[in-house]
XYZ file of C-alpha atoms in Angstrom:
379
model
C 0.000 0.000 0.000
C 1.306 3.451 -0.724
C 0.047 6.913 0.141
C 1.102 10.408 -0.806
C 1.450 12.658 2.231
C 2.324 16.288 2.738
C 4.600 17.377 5.584
C 4.842 20.757 7.225
C 8.062 21.806 8.929
C 7.943 21.512 12.704
C 4.831 19.274 12.802
C 4.584 15.551 13.433
C 2.351 13.272 11.425
C 1.662 9.579 12.006
C 0.581 7.342 9.157
C -0.775 3.837 9.818
C -0.512 1.072 7.231
C -2.575 -2.107 7.642
C -1.513 -4.608 5.051
C -3.835 -7.391 3.894
C -2.462 -10.846 3.262
C -2.120 -11.556 -0.475
C -5.363 -12.664 -2.204
C -7.416 -12.277 1.006
C -11.016 -11.030 0.337
C -12.426 -8.345 2.688
C -14.593 -9.869 5.408
C -18.360 -9.140 5.052
C -21.327 -9.408 7.398
C -25.137 -9.140 6.898
C -26.613 -5.650 7.178
C -30.358 -5.229 7.855
C -32.596 -2.238 8.666
C -36.085 -3.139 9.951
C -38.594 -0.286 9.591
C -41.892 0.940 10.982
C -43.873 1.668 8.861
C -42.999 -1.460 6.964
C -43.218 0.278 3.572
C -40.481 2.794 4.407
C -37.665 3.068 1.861
C -34.094 2.238 2.953
C -31.098 3.562 1.055
C -27.333 3.449 1.746
C -26.092 6.693 0.303
C -22.319 6.081 0.131
C -22.269 2.795 -1.820
C -23.550 1.815 -5.247
C -25.331 -1.510 -4.531
C -29.072 -1.148 -3.853
C -30.047 -1.970 -0.284
C -31.831 -5.230 0.495
C -32.385 -6.903 3.850
C -29.316 -8.937 4.806
C -27.044 -7.356 2.208
C -23.449 -8.494 2.773
C -21.223 -5.495 3.459
C -17.570 -5.215 4.450
C -16.612 -3.465 7.644
C -16.997 0.295 7.419
C -19.263 3.263 8.039
C -22.498 3.558 6.052
C -24.676 6.606 5.551
C -28.244 5.311 5.795
C -31.446 7.163 4.791
C -34.864 5.814 5.805
C -37.944 7.759 4.642
C -41.675 7.379 4.011
C -44.424 9.735 2.944
C -45.977 11.479 5.922
C -43.059 10.633 8.245
C -39.882 12.362 9.374
C -36.816 10.852 7.729
C -33.991 9.087 9.667
C -30.427 9.599 8.417
C -27.590 8.309 10.650
C -24.116 6.979 9.925
C -23.902 3.354 11.097
C -20.605 1.672 11.954
C -20.584 -1.920 10.673
C -17.669 -3.972 11.995
C -16.861 -7.495 13.059
C -20.396 -8.919 13.037
C -23.872 -8.658 11.501
C -25.736 -5.358 11.879
C -29.446 -5.369 12.656
C -31.025 -1.962 13.264
C -34.696 -1.383 14.065
C -36.013 2.045 12.982
C -39.400 3.552 13.871
C -40.135 6.733 11.953
C -42.052 9.539 13.615
C -45.103 10.930 11.838
C -44.770 14.472 10.557
C -46.872 16.847 12.641
C -50.105 17.704 10.874
C -51.090 21.298 10.375
C -54.170 22.540 12.169
C -55.920 22.731 8.830
C -55.318 19.039 8.131
C -56.523 18.000 11.559
C -59.616 20.144 11.253
C -59.610 23.843 11.982
C -61.852 26.215 13.934
C -61.850 29.961 13.352
C -60.979 31.659 16.672
C -63.300 34.627 16.094
C -66.527 32.916 15.026
C -65.961 29.288 16.033
C -66.619 28.291 12.427
C -65.394 24.711 11.876
C -63.517 23.613 8.775
C -62.913 20.166 7.267
C -59.646 19.490 5.417
C -60.260 18.186 1.887
C -57.491 16.441 -0.014
C -57.361 17.728 -3.574
C -57.697 15.593 -6.680
C -59.258 15.309 -10.107
C -62.868 14.442 -10.921
C -65.597 14.632 -13.549
C -67.340 17.939 -12.941
C -70.853 18.412 -14.271
C -73.389 15.754 -15.161
C -73.971 13.239 -17.948
C -76.604 14.003 -20.577
C -78.721 11.183 -19.131
C -79.253 13.191 -15.926
C -82.333 15.428 -15.816
C -80.638 18.800 -16.009
C -80.191 22.136 -17.732
C -77.764 22.522 -20.584
C -74.975 24.205 -18.606
C -73.589 21.140 -16.838
C -71.205 19.817 -19.491
C -69.215 16.975 -17.965
C -65.464 17.596 -18.000
C -62.353 16.718 -16.002
C -61.230 19.251 -13.385
C -58.498 19.133 -10.752
C -58.419 21.020 -7.450
C -55.630 21.501 -4.896
C -55.910 20.739 -1.171
C -58.220 23.121 0.675
C -60.505 23.331 3.690
C -64.247 23.943 3.594
C -66.508 25.249 6.347
C -68.628 22.420 7.721
C -71.642 24.733 7.851
C -73.053 27.706 6.015
C -72.338 31.067 7.657
C -74.979 31.492 10.334
C -77.093 34.449 11.395
C -75.135 34.584 14.662
C -71.749 34.667 12.923
C -72.928 37.357 10.508
C -74.254 39.347 13.477
C -70.718 39.373 14.962
C -69.525 41.073 11.773
C -72.339 43.633 11.823
C -71.820 44.472 15.504
C -68.065 44.866 15.021
C -68.208 47.032 11.897
C -71.634 48.686 11.688
C -71.895 47.411 8.119
C -75.262 47.696 6.354
C -76.118 45.102 3.720
C -77.301 45.990 0.238
C -80.798 44.789 1.169
C -80.850 47.266 4.067
C -79.606 50.060 1.784
C -82.012 49.149 -1.074
C -79.032 49.013 -3.435
C -79.253 48.174 -7.113
C -82.489 50.048 -7.706
C -84.655 47.590 -5.743
C -85.959 47.577 -2.189
C -85.315 44.892 0.371
C -84.775 41.244 -0.461
C -86.186 39.008 -3.194
C -88.414 36.608 -1.303
C -91.621 34.647 -1.207
C -94.733 36.657 -0.350
C -98.379 35.868 -1.108
C -97.335 33.168 -3.585
C -95.356 35.253 -6.108
C -91.632 35.842 -5.631
C -90.718 39.517 -5.554
C -88.465 42.086 -3.904
C -90.132 42.864 -0.588
C -89.369 46.169 1.108
C -88.098 45.821 4.675
C -86.785 42.297 4.277
C -83.111 41.708 4.911
C -80.823 39.334 6.846
C -82.574 40.222 10.132
C -86.039 39.639 8.677
C -85.942 37.325 5.644
C -89.651 36.521 5.742
C -89.526 33.505 8.045
C -88.399 32.878 11.608
C -84.713 32.239 12.250
C -82.401 31.797 15.215
C -78.658 32.486 15.359
C -78.124 28.841 14.318
C -79.856 29.259 10.940
C -77.899 30.114 7.778
C -77.853 33.822 7.035
C -79.793 34.772 3.895
C -80.767 37.945 2.008
C -77.023 38.634 1.620
C -75.495 39.171 -1.803
C -72.009 38.501 -3.167
C -70.819 41.947 -2.109
C -72.037 41.416 1.462
C -70.307 38.025 1.641
C -67.073 39.606 0.397
C -67.198 42.302 3.089
C -67.742 39.647 5.775
C -64.660 37.771 4.541
C -62.510 40.936 4.489
C -63.463 41.601 8.110
C -62.827 38.041 9.267
C -59.442 37.861 7.559
C -58.374 40.997 9.405
C -59.157 39.380 12.764
C -56.691 36.510 12.488
C -54.530 37.144 9.433
C -56.215 34.276 7.601
C -57.049 33.958 3.911
C -60.663 32.870 3.840
C -62.583 33.227 0.602
C -65.579 31.756 -1.138
C -64.934 28.394 -2.765
C -64.455 28.275 -6.510
C -67.228 26.515 -8.362
C -64.914 23.552 -9.049
C -63.947 23.304 -5.363
C -67.573 23.561 -4.306
C -68.760 20.639 -6.444
C -65.721 18.527 -5.523
C -66.480 19.099 -1.832
C -70.222 18.509 -2.250
C -69.728 15.192 -4.012
C -67.689 13.870 -1.124
C -65.979 11.384 -3.437
C -69.255 10.121 -4.953
C -70.386 10.094 -8.582
C -74.109 9.900 -7.940
C -76.698 12.607 -8.594
C -76.729 13.461 -4.882
C -74.099 12.704 -2.270
C -76.494 10.367 -0.465
C -77.246 8.450 -3.679
C -80.315 8.409 -5.887
C -82.876 7.311 -3.306
C -85.648 9.917 -3.018
C -86.832 8.468 0.283
C -83.460 9.324 1.892
C -83.504 13.004 0.907
C -85.130 14.353 4.071
C -82.413 12.816 6.241
C -79.792 14.864 4.379
C -81.333 18.136 3.229
C -84.025 20.792 3.553
C -85.841 20.963 0.201
C -89.351 21.154 -1.218
C -90.971 18.129 0.360
C -94.331 16.524 1.089
C -95.327 19.140 3.685
C -94.879 22.121 1.357
C -97.803 24.394 2.182
C -97.703 27.271 -0.280
C -100.693 26.064 -2.270
C -98.591 25.603 -5.404
C -98.787 22.541 -7.622
C -95.540 20.819 -6.747
C -95.969 17.467 -8.445
C -92.200 16.972 -8.342
C -91.088 17.019 -4.751
C -89.479 14.691 -2.271
C -92.130 12.426 -0.787
C -90.843 12.798 2.751
C -90.880 15.419 5.500
C -87.638 17.232 6.391
C -89.324 19.057 9.277
C -89.251 22.576 7.813
C -91.680 24.269 5.435
C -90.895 27.364 3.340
C -87.947 28.317 5.549
C -84.378 27.448 6.413
C -83.431 24.862 9.023
C -80.649 25.278 11.624
C -77.267 24.380 10.149
C -76.153 20.813 10.855
C -79.726 19.612 11.307
C -79.282 16.833 8.737
C -76.669 14.191 7.980
C -73.334 15.314 6.475
C -71.662 14.012 3.340
C -68.548 11.803 3.430
C -66.296 14.855 3.935
C -68.195 15.950 7.042
C -69.912 18.881 5.306
C -73.516 19.714 6.181
C -76.251 21.220 3.998
C -74.215 21.174 0.794
C -77.585 20.625 -0.840
C -80.644 22.525 0.334
C -81.246 25.124 3.044
C -79.798 28.085 1.075
C -78.046 28.457 -2.244
C -74.382 29.316 -1.740
C -72.327 31.975 -3.485
C -69.035 30.856 -5.053
C -66.116 33.094 -6.010
C -66.337 32.056 -9.678
C -67.911 33.846 -12.577
C -70.843 32.010 -14.134
C -70.097 30.591 -17.600
C -72.776 28.363 -19.123
C -70.161 26.716 -21.372
C -67.660 25.873 -18.612
C -64.784 27.687 -20.254
C -62.435 27.544 -17.260
C -63.913 30.202 -14.978
C -65.147 27.425 -12.678
C -61.592 27.127 -11.296
C -60.992 30.870 -10.909
C -62.146 33.599 -8.525
C -63.594 36.982 -9.428
C -62.718 40.235 -7.660
C -65.104 42.994 -6.624
C -64.061 44.988 -9.691
C -65.026 42.208 -12.116
C -68.384 42.441 -13.835
C -70.755 39.613 -14.710
C -72.727 36.989 -12.859
C -71.365 34.758 -10.121
C -72.054 31.027 -9.923
C -74.254 29.843 -7.072
C -74.601 26.233 -5.971
C -76.543 23.775 -3.849
C -80.197 24.743 -4.197
C -82.342 25.835 -1.272
C -85.362 25.088 0.900
C -87.479 26.146 -2.085
C -86.069 23.740 -4.699
C -87.646 20.539 -5.916
C -85.671 17.375 -6.856
C -84.120 18.597 -10.103
C -82.499 21.379 -8.066
C -81.290 18.935 -5.425
C -78.261 17.752 -7.399
C -74.568 18.388 -6.840
C -74.078 19.405 -10.498
C -76.950 21.905 -10.497
C -75.802 25.502 -11.037
C -77.122 28.978 -11.608
C -75.808 32.509 -12.133
C -76.713 35.616 -10.126
C -75.564 39.224 -10.347
C -73.388 40.192 -7.350
C -75.903 42.772 -6.159
C -78.854 40.343 -6.072
C -80.073 39.058 -2.720
C -82.667 36.416 -1.941
C -84.041 34.794 1.180
C -82.995 31.472 -0.352
C -79.341 32.501 -0.857
C -76.417 32.554 1.604
C -72.757 31.532 1.634
C -70.055 29.303 3.125
C -66.280 29.869 3.451
C -63.275 28.042 2.073
C -59.633 28.169 3.197
C -56.823 27.403 0.716
C -54.070 25.069 1.888
C -51.463 27.785 1.458
């Protein structure tokens, strides 16, 4: 064996030579890393051979990397000498963010469910009883969180009390008075109706209604200032993805009409407005011509309540009947045009009780069948 060394005047240096006997192969021993979780990947970073349990390695130091999705990696240097090495490694799970565990807004107590993003078929097939604006097409959404409930009267009242804000219904904005609502059979703008008096009895646990897109935006601006968050309305693509809850059926509870009243507040058998509602759910959801308290019915698979029924919900997306891409985008206050609304309301019959059902409303419009729910992007 020979080495090249460099000497510096006045310093000592010791060099050790260990000579192997001629033709003697280096001694090897088995090397094994046992992992939890069992599907963790093991790599030895300073040699070329791919790791396998029991790999025969000569004495030396080995830089090991053990990793798995969702876990903190483990990366030590292991000394392997004179005998077999067997190392048991248990990886620690990465801490989940509050949003992934489920998040509650500290100001309003509003609860959010984390929704893992993915791709899906948005819209409905031609075989589904529908309007012509539900063209089926593939859409992908990123991770986000969605409020488990629609914004309630009580939560909206916090905003009003803190800011003194007056809604467009209270100001008779847009050249009309009050809120578009049901009165004496016809639907019309009714003077004096607003979020405090939508035309039916409500408690603080009911979804707020008679609020338009502009009012919802002002609520979000206020709430974001309280905690430095980034709440917004869901895009239309996010909304349908969340409402489906991983299903492909017409409704997130399936196609069984008899199950509807366990999941939503819609036009049902007890509808008492005197109208000829031949198409309605033949069950009783417990409420007639009014909203129900949020969370009164069963949630979908993502833990979201009232995604169908109760009140229509504003989205942040512009309404495009041809689905030209606006379903994945958000409009600003300065943008003109209609906004997409989703979910149907207490007033809708079965064809409106579908996750693909959609409609467009001008931002200034307000109805006592229309409210909103918040979303929270992952980043």
